[in-house]
Coordinates of C-alpha atoms in Angstrom, one line a residue:
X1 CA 29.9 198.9 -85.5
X2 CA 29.0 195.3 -85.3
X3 CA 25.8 194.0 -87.0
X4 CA 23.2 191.9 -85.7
X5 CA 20.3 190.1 -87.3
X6 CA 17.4 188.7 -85.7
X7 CA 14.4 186.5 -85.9
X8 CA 11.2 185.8 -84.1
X9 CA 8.4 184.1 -85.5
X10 CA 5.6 182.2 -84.7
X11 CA 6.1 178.9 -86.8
X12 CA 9.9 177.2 -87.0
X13 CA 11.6 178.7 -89.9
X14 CA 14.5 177.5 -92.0
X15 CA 17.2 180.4 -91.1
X16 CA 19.7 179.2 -93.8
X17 CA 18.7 181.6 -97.0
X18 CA 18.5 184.9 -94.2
X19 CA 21.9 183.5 -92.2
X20 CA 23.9 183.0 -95.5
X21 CA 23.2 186.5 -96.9
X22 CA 23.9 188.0 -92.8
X23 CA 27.2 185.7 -92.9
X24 CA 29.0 186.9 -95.9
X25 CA 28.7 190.8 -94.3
X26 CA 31.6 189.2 -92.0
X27 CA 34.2 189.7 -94.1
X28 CA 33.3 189.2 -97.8
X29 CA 30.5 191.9 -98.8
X30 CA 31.4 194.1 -95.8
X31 CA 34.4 194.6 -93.2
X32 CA 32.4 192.7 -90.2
X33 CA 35.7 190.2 -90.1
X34 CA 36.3 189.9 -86.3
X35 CA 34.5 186.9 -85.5
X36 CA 30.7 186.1 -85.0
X37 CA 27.5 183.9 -83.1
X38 CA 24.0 182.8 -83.4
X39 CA 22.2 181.3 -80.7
X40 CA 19.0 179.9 -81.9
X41 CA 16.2 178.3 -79.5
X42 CA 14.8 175.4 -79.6
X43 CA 11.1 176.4 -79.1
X44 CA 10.6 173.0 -77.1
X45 CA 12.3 173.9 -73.4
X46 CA 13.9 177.2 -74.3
X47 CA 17.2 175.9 -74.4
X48 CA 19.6 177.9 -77.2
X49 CA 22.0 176.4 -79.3
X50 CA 25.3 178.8 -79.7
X51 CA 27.6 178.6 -82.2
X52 CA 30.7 181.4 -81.9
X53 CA 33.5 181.8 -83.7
X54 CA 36.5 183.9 -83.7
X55 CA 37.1 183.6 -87.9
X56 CA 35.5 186.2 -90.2
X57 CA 31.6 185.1 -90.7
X58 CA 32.4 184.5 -94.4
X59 CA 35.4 182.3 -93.7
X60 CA 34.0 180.3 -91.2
X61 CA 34.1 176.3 -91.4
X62 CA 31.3 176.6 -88.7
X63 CA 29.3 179.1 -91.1
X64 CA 29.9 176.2 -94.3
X65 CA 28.7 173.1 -92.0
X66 CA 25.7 174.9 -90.4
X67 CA 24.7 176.0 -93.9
X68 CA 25.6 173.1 -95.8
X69 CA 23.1 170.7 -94.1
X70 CA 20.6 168.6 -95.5
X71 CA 18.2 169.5 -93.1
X72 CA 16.5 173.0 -92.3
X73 CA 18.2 174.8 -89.9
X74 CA 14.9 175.7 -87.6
X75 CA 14.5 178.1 -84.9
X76 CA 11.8 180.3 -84.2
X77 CA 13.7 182.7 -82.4
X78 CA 17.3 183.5 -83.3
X79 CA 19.9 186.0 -83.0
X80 CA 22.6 186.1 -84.9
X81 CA 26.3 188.9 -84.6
X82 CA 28.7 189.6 -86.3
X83 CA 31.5 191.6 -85.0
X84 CA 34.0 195.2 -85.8
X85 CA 36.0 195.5 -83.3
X86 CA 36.1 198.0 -81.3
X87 CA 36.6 197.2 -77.3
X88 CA 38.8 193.9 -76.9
X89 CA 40.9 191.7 -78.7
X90 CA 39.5 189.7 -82.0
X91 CA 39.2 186.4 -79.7
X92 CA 36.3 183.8 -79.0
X93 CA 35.8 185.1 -75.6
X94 CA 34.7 188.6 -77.1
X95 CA 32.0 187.2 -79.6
X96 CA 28.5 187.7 -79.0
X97 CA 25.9 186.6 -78.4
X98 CA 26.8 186.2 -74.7
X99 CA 24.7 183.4 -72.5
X100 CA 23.9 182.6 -69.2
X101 CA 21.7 181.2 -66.9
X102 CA 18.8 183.1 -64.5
X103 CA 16.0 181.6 -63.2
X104 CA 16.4 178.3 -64.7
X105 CA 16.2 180.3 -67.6
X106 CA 19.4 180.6 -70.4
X107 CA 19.3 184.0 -71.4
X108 CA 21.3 185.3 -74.7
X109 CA 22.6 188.9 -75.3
X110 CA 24.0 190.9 -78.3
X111 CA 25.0 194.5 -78.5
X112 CA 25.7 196.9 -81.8
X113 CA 27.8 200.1 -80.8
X114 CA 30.1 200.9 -77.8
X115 CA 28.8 202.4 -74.3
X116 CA 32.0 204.4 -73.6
X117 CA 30.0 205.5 -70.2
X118 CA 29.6 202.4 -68.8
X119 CA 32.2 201.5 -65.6
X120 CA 33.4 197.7 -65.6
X121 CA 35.6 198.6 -62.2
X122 CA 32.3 197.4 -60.2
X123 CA 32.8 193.7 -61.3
X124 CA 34.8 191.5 -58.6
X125 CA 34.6 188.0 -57.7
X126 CA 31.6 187.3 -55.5
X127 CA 29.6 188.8 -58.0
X128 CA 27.2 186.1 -59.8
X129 CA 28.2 187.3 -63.2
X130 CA 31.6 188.8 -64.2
X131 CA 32.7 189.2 -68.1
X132 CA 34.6 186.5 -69.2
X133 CA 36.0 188.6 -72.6
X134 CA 37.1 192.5 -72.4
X135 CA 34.2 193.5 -74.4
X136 CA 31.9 196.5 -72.8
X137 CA 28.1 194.7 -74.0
X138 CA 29.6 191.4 -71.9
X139 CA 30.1 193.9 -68.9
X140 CA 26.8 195.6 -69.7
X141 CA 24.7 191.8 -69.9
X142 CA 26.2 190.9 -66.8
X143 CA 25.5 193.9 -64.8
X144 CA 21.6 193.6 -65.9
X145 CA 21.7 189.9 -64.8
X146 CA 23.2 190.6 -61.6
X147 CA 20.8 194.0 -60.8
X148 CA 17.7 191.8 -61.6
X149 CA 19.0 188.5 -59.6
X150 CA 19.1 191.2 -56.6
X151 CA 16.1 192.5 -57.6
X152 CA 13.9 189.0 -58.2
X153 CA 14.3 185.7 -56.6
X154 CA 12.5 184.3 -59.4
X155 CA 11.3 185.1 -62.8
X156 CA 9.2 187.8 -62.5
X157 CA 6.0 188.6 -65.4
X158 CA 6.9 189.6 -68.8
X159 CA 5.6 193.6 -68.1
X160 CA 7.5 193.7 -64.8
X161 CA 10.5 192.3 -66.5
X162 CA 10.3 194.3 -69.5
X163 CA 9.6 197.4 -66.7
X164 CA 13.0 196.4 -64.8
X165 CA 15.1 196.3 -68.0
X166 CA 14.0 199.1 -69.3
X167 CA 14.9 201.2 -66.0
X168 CA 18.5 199.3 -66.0
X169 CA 18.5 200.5 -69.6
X170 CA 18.1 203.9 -68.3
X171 CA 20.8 204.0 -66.1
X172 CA 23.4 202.6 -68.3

């Protein structure tokens, strides 16, 4: 199963120390090595920064320059994956976290563990949101955008958006 690790606080905070530790799980201290993301927000406008790579976490010349700065790496929400394999190929398509765009809004999305139940056979072209990878939590993020894009012309309040995930939740 893949690993994720995420923050959320309420001042900017230097994610270096927490990311370096996270990172070597991709393929040094564990067997995490089929590629991995962060996508960290800005905390200004809401707009994410994504970094992805297809190389083991621990190997990663992306993982050595973000971490190697001179400057604090600050976010004060983040989330970071790291992958294992199990639905697609090891390719930068298939690396989480996923993003897109709803509302004005970019939205990220990671996903430990497989949902063997879910059917990607719905997905066709005039759909707002297809998978670009062959992973099933791509297929899973963009059925949820494209069931509450149907469902809300606009962003709706954080209860009644929290309420309409959690019933999409419940029929995955």
């Amino acid at each position: 199963m893949c690993q994720l690790l995420g923050i959320n606080t309420s001042t900017p905070t230097d994610i270096r120390s927490p990311f370096q530790v996270f990172s070597r799980r991709g393929g040094d201290t564990d067997c995490h090595a089929h590629g991995w993301g962060i996508c960290m927000y800005d905390g200004l406008n809401n707009t994410p920064q994504s970094y992805h790579d297809s190389d083991p976490a621990a190997e990663s010349a992306l993982v050595k320059s973000l971490l190697r700065s001179d400057v604090p790496v600050e976010t004060m929400n983040m989330v970071s994956h790291i992958r294992y394999a199990t639905r697609g190929e090891v390719k930068l398509e298939n690396v989480h976290p996923f993003q897109r765009e709803l509302w004005g809004v970019q939205w990220c999305f990671a996903h430990n563990g497989d949902v063997s139940c879910f059917d990607k056979a719905h997905f066709s072209p005039d759909r707002l949101y297809n998978p670009m990878g062959a992973t099933d939590s791509e297929a899973i993020f963009c059925a949820i955008l494209n069931a509450l894009g149907a469902r809300f012309d606009t962003l709706p309040s954080k209860s009644v958006l929290h309420d309409a995930i959690a019933s999409l939740c419940d029929e995955i």
